[in-house]
């Protein structure tokens, strides 16, 4: 970081944006800013650290891996956010002893002093989570006290540490202990000059670094360089002595998968049927056996999500090598921790719950994309067809929201082949999160689906010459479309399966046109969720733009018109409408390029 970058604070393309962003600034480990995320990330980092340490350490190399502490500096706001309660409760349960959190207890947030909304005993709360806690009463100037507390914390290896520092916001400025110290209170030249004076600095010097400070940091750099070269030497010795372990470690770091991934994934016979969540469980396990960096779990729905790695153990205080994480009912922390695990390197974390609960976890989900972290979201029970649990559990808007999120890959495979392909693509996207949506209910393995075709994100599943209409569907609605097309024997209908809109978008324009036609036939999209977004790919949309209902799945399908008979009638209407020239067809792939 150069002084010029500091001068460019919060300016376009600077490395000093308004909040720290790991994808922008080297050395920034996680993107924080939304309060609470950083602390929740750190629990994932500390977990990854313990796992790596236990998995790769040997008697002669006891401290080569994960031999460090994870430090967090957090404020009142972070501790008010629910996500940190979830994460820190789990950190205490798991005894993540190398995690050290320093709490800047200044009793001020934006709206005033914390007595207007935050009066609990935070220390007792953290004690009850199973943390080691300390309190430094003068966090403004008792440097010895702070150092002592950190050293104490380093000695406690079976519990995470929480150090409360009582501090004064804006210490030494005219707006001490005032919310205005957040920004505008110390933004004028005059206020900055006052502050410098109170610290014994020369107010006329800007961006000035004294020789004493320079020398100190030069020494830090030298020490760091020396430590790094020593560590690299020891790593080389480790690689020589333990080539197999080293190979595995490098594979984890590079996310190296078997060359022909398809060969290790399960195969399916057309005509058989199974829920895609079960097919997902098989693919996940096959990849997990081949790639030891796959680590994750569910927010208390592991059985329903089919998300356990059968050949691994549970990560616990007694077993740090387990790759199954029991997150408990903590969706938001689960996803924030996954961002932390991914940030650590060497791991592709996965998280699992019902698709609808993405809403609970979205604070972290959005940051997976912004911070370019490869996290697999294995979210099941992906539509109203989950049935009796009803509208509280049935996702409607979630897929649209995810597809609208920059950098997020969304997969909704229709069968086993598409499930395999979705995993293959998701594993290859090392700088993006992927959400894989799976059914609760059985779906048939399709006659004409293939792994290779599904790798393109969208493809022609059933074709006819000169189609009168194109049915475009995802997931469980693909087989409905195939059945509907079959029933309409006097109609010429193409069926397109689109397991991933984002992957389809990456294909050439020529390919996309070959799939969606050139406006020669109307396209009717079919997805059991909000129609929002499908306008880009279809002329008419059939979906669900209201909340669902509690009933058995076949009753819901019937009620909402997702049966071959009812969809067939809609198909006739669409063909009739455009056939009578009531509407003008257009080529959905033909668009001007607005980007320069
Ligand atoms: C999730 C989220 N909500 C709201 C904000 C806006 N915000 C920024 S700072 C802040 C107050 C933070 O108070 P505290 O953590 O005590 O920090 P300090 O006052 O010590 O700077 C708020 C509400 C945010 N950044 N993230």
CSV table of N, CA, C and O in Angstrom, one decimal, residues 122-170:
chain,number,residue,atom,x,y,z
A,122,UNK,N,-22.1,-8.1,27.8
A,122,UNK,CA,-21.5,-8.8,26.7
A,122,UNK,C,-20.5,-9.8,27.2
A,122,UNK,O,-20.4,-10.9,26.7
A,123,UNK,N,-19.7,-9.4,28.2
A,123,UNK,CA,-18.7,-10.4,28.8
A,123,UNK,C,-19.4,-11.7,29.2
A,123,UNK,O,-18.9,-12.8,28.9
A,124,UNK,N,-20.5,-11.5,30.0
A,124,UNK,CA,-21.2,-12.7,30.5
A,124,UNK,C,-21.7,-13.6,29.3
A,124,UNK,O,-21.7,-14.8,29.3
A,125,UNK,N,-22.2,-12.8,28.3
A,125,UNK,CA,-22.7,-13.6,27.1
A,125,UNK,C,-21.5,-14.4,26.5
A,125,UNK,O,-21.7,-15.6,26.2
A,126,UNK,N,-20.4,-13.8,26.3
A,126,UNK,CA,-19.3,-14.6,25.7
A,126,UNK,C,-18.8,-15.7,26.6
A,126,UNK,O,-18.4,-16.7,26.2
A,127,UNK,N,-18.8,-15.4,27.9
A,127,UNK,CA,-18.5,-16.5,28.9
A,127,UNK,C,-19.4,-17.7,28.7
A,127,UNK,O,-19.0,-18.8,28.7
A,128,UNK,N,-20.7,-17.3,28.6
A,128,UNK,CA,-21.7,-18.4,28.4
A,128,UNK,C,-21.5,-19.2,27.1
A,128,UNK,O,-21.9,-20.3,27.0
A,129,UNK,N,-21.0,-18.5,26.1
A,129,UNK,CA,-20.7,-19.2,24.8
A,129,UNK,C,-19.5,-20.2,25.0
A,129,UNK,O,-19.1,-20.9,24.1
A,130,UNK,N,-18.8,-20.1,26.1
A,130,UNK,CA,-17.6,-20.9,26.3
A,130,UNK,C,-16.3,-20.3,25.9
A,130,UNK,O,-15.3,-20.9,25.6
A,131,UNK,N,-16.3,-18.9,25.9
A,131,UNK,CA,-15.1,-18.2,25.5
A,131,UNK,C,-14.3,-17.8,26.8
A,131,UNK,O,-14.8,-17.7,27.9
A,132,UNK,N,-13.0,-17.6,26.6
A,132,UNK,CA,-12.2,-17.1,27.6
A,132,UNK,C,-12.3,-15.6,27.5
A,132,UNK,O,-12.1,-15.0,26.4
A,133,UNK,N,-12.6,-14.9,28.6
A,133,UNK,CA,-12.8,-13.4,28.4
A,133,UNK,C,-11.9,-12.6,29.3
A,133,UNK,O,-11.5,-13.1,30.4
A,134,UNK,N,-11.5,-11.4,28.9
A,134,UNK,CA,-10.7,-10.5,29.7
A,134,UNK,C,-11.3,-9.1,29.4
A,134,UNK,O,-11.9,-8.8,28.4
A,135,UNK,N,-10.9,-8.2,30.4
A,135,UNK,CA,-11.4,-6.9,30.3
A,135,UNK,C,-10.3,-5.9,30.6
A,135,UNK,O,-9.7,-5.9,31.6
A,136,UNK,N,-9.9,-5.1,29.6
A,136,UNK,CA,-8.9,-4.0,29.8
A,136,UNK,C,-9.7,-2.7,30.0
A,136,UNK,O,-10.3,-2.2,29.0
A,137,UNK,N,-9.6,-2.1,31.2
A,137,UNK,CA,-10.4,-1.0,31.5
A,137,UNK,C,-10.0,0.3,30.8
A,137,UNK,O,-10.8,1.2,30.5
A,138,UNK,N,-8.7,0.4,30.5
A,138,UNK,CA,-8.2,1.6,29.8
A,138,UNK,C,-7.6,1.2,28.5
A,138,UNK,O,-6.4,1.1,28.3
A,139,UNK,N,-8.5,1.0,27.5
A,139,UNK,CA,-8.1,0.6,26.2
A,139,UNK,C,-7.5,1.8,25.4
A,139,UNK,O,-7.0,1.6,24.3
A,140,UNK,N,-7.6,3.0,25.9
A,140,UNK,CA,-7.1,4.2,25.2
A,140,UNK,C,-5.6,4.3,25.3
A,140,UNK,O,-4.9,4.6,24.3
A,141,UNK,N,-5.0,4.0,26.5
A,141,UNK,CA,-3.6,4.2,26.6
A,141,UNK,C,-2.9,3.2,27.4
A,141,UNK,O,-1.7,3.2,27.6
A,142,UNK,N,-3.6,2.2,27.9
A,142,UNK,CA,-2.9,1.1,28.7
A,142,UNK,C,-2.3,0.1,27.8
A,142,UNK,O,-2.8,-1.1,27.7
A,143,UNK,N,-1.2,0.4,27.1
A,143,UNK,CA,-0.7,-0.5,26.1
A,143,UNK,C,-0.2,-1.8,26.7
A,143,UNK,O,-0.3,-2.8,26.1
A,144,UNK,N,0.4,-1.6,27.9
A,144,UNK,CA,0.9,-2.8,28.6
A,144,UNK,C,-0.2,-3.8,28.9
A,144,UNK,O,-0.1,-5.0,28.7
A,145,UNK,N,-1.3,-3.2,29.4
A,145,UNK,CA,-2.5,-4.0,29.7
A,145,UNK,C,-3.0,-4.7,28.5
A,145,UNK,O,-3.4,-5.9,28.5
A,146,UNK,N,-3.0,-4.0,27.3
A,146,UNK,CA,-3.5,-4.7,26.1
A,146,UNK,C,-2.6,-5.8,25.7
A,146,UNK,O,-3.0,-6.9,25.4
A,147,UNK,N,-1.3,-5.5,25.7
A,147,UNK,CA,-0.3,-6.5,25.3
A,147,UNK,C,-0.4,-7.8,26.2
A,147,UNK,O,-0.4,-8.9,25.7
A,148,UNK,N,-0.6,-7.5,27.5
A,148,UNK,CA,-0.7,-8.6,28.5
A,148,UNK,C,-1.9,-9.5,28.2
A,148,UNK,O,-1.9,-10.7,28.2
A,149,UNK,N,-3.0,-8.8,27.9
A,149,UNK,CA,-4.3,-9.5,27.6
A,149,UNK,C,-4.1,-10.4,26.3
A,149,UNK,O,-4.6,-11.5,26.3
A,150,UNK,N,-3.4,-9.8,25.3
A,150,UNK,CA,-3.2,-10.6,24.1
A,150,UNK,C,-2.4,-11.8,24.4
A,150,UNK,O,-2.6,-13.0,23.9
A,151,UNK,N,-1.3,-11.6,25.2
A,151,UNK,CA,-0.4,-12.7,25.5
A,151,UNK,C,-1.2,-13.8,26.3
A,151,UNK,O,-1.0,-15.0,26.1
A,152,UNK,N,-2.0,-13.4,27.2
A,152,UNK,CA,-2.8,-14.3,28.0
A,152,UNK,C,-3.7,-15.1,27.0
A,152,UNK,O,-3.8,-16.4,27.2
A,153,UNK,N,-4.3,-14.4,26.1
A,153,UNK,CA,-5.2,-15.1,25.2
A,153,UNK,C,-4.5,-16.1,24.4
A,153,UNK,O,-5.0,-17.2,24.1
A,154,UNK,N,-3.2,-15.8,24.0
A,154,UNK,CA,-2.5,-16.8,23.2
A,154,UNK,C,-2.2,-18.1,23.9
A,154,UNK,O,-2.0,-19.1,23.3
A,155,UNK,N,-2.2,-18.0,25.3
A,155,UNK,CA,-1.9,-19.2,26.1
A,155,UNK,C,-3.1,-20.1,26.2
A,155,UNK,O,-3.0,-21.2,26.6
A,156,UNK,N,-4.3,-19.5,25.9
A,156,UNK,CA,-5.5,-20.4,26.0
A,156,UNK,C,-5.8,-21.0,24.7
A,156,UNK,O,-6.2,-20.4,23.7
A,157,UNK,N,-5.6,-22.3,24.6
A,157,UNK,CA,-5.7,-23.0,23.3
A,157,UNK,C,-7.0,-23.8,23.2
A,157,UNK,O,-7.3,-24.4,22.1
A,158,UNK,N,-7.8,-23.9,24.3
A,158,UNK,CA,-9.0,-24.7,24.2
A,158,UNK,C,-10.3,-23.9,24.1
A,158,UNK,O,-11.3,-24.4,24.0
A,159,UNK,N,-10.1,-22.6,24.1
A,159,UNK,CA,-11.3,-21.7,24.1
A,159,UNK,C,-10.9,-20.5,23.2
A,159,UNK,O,-9.8,-20.0,23.3
A,160,UNK,N,-11.9,-20.0,22.4
A,160,UNK,CA,-11.6,-18.7,21.8
A,160,UNK,C,-11.5,-17.6,22.8
A,160,UNK,O,-12.1,-17.8,23.9
A,161,UNK,N,-10.8,-16.5,22.5
A,161,UNK,CA,-10.6,-15.5,23.5
A,161,UNK,C,-11.3,-14.2,23.1
A,161,UNK,O,-11.4,-13.8,21.9
A,162,UNK,N,-11.9,-13.5,24.1
A,162,UNK,CA,-12.6,-12.3,23.9
A,162,UNK,C,-12.0,-11.2,24.8
A,162,UNK,O,-12.0,-11.4,26.0
A,163,UNK,N,-11.4,-10.2,24.2
A,163,UNK,CA,-10.8,-9.2,25.1
A,163,UNK,C,-11.6,-7.9,24.9
A,163,UNK,O,-11.7,-7.3,23.8
A,164,UNK,N,-12.2,-7.4,26.0
A,164,UNK,CA,-12.9,-6.2,25.9
A,164,UNK,C,-12.0,-5.0,26.2
A,164,UNK,O,-11.4,-5.0,27.3
A,165,UNK,N,-11.9,-4.1,25.3
A,165,UNK,CA,-11.1,-2.9,25.6
A,165,UNK,C,-12.1,-1.7,25.7
A,165,UNK,O,-12.9,-1.4,24.8
A,166,UNK,N,-12.2,-1.1,26.9
A,166,UNK,CA,-13.0,0.1,27.0
A,166,UNK,C,-12.2,1.3,26.4
A,166,UNK,O,-11.1,1.5,26.8
A,167,UNK,N,-12.8,1.9,25.4
A,167,UNK,CA,-12.1,2.9,24.7
A,167,UNK,C,-13.0,4.1,24.5
A,167,UNK,O,-14.2,4.1,24.8
A,168,UNK,N,-12.4,5.2,24.0
A,168,UNK,CA,-13.2,6.4,23.7
A,168,UNK,C,-13.1,6.7,22.2
A,168,UNK,O,-12.0,6.9,21.7
A,169,UNK,N,-14.2,6.8,21.6
A,169,UNK,CA,-14.2,7.1,20.1
A,169,UNK,C,-13.7,8.5,19.9
A,169,UNK,O,-14.0,9.4,20.7
A,170,UNK,N,-12.9,8.7,18.9
A,170,UNK,CA,-12.3,10.0,18.6
A,170,UNK,C,-11.4,10.5,19.7
A,170,UNK,O,-11.2,11.7,19.9
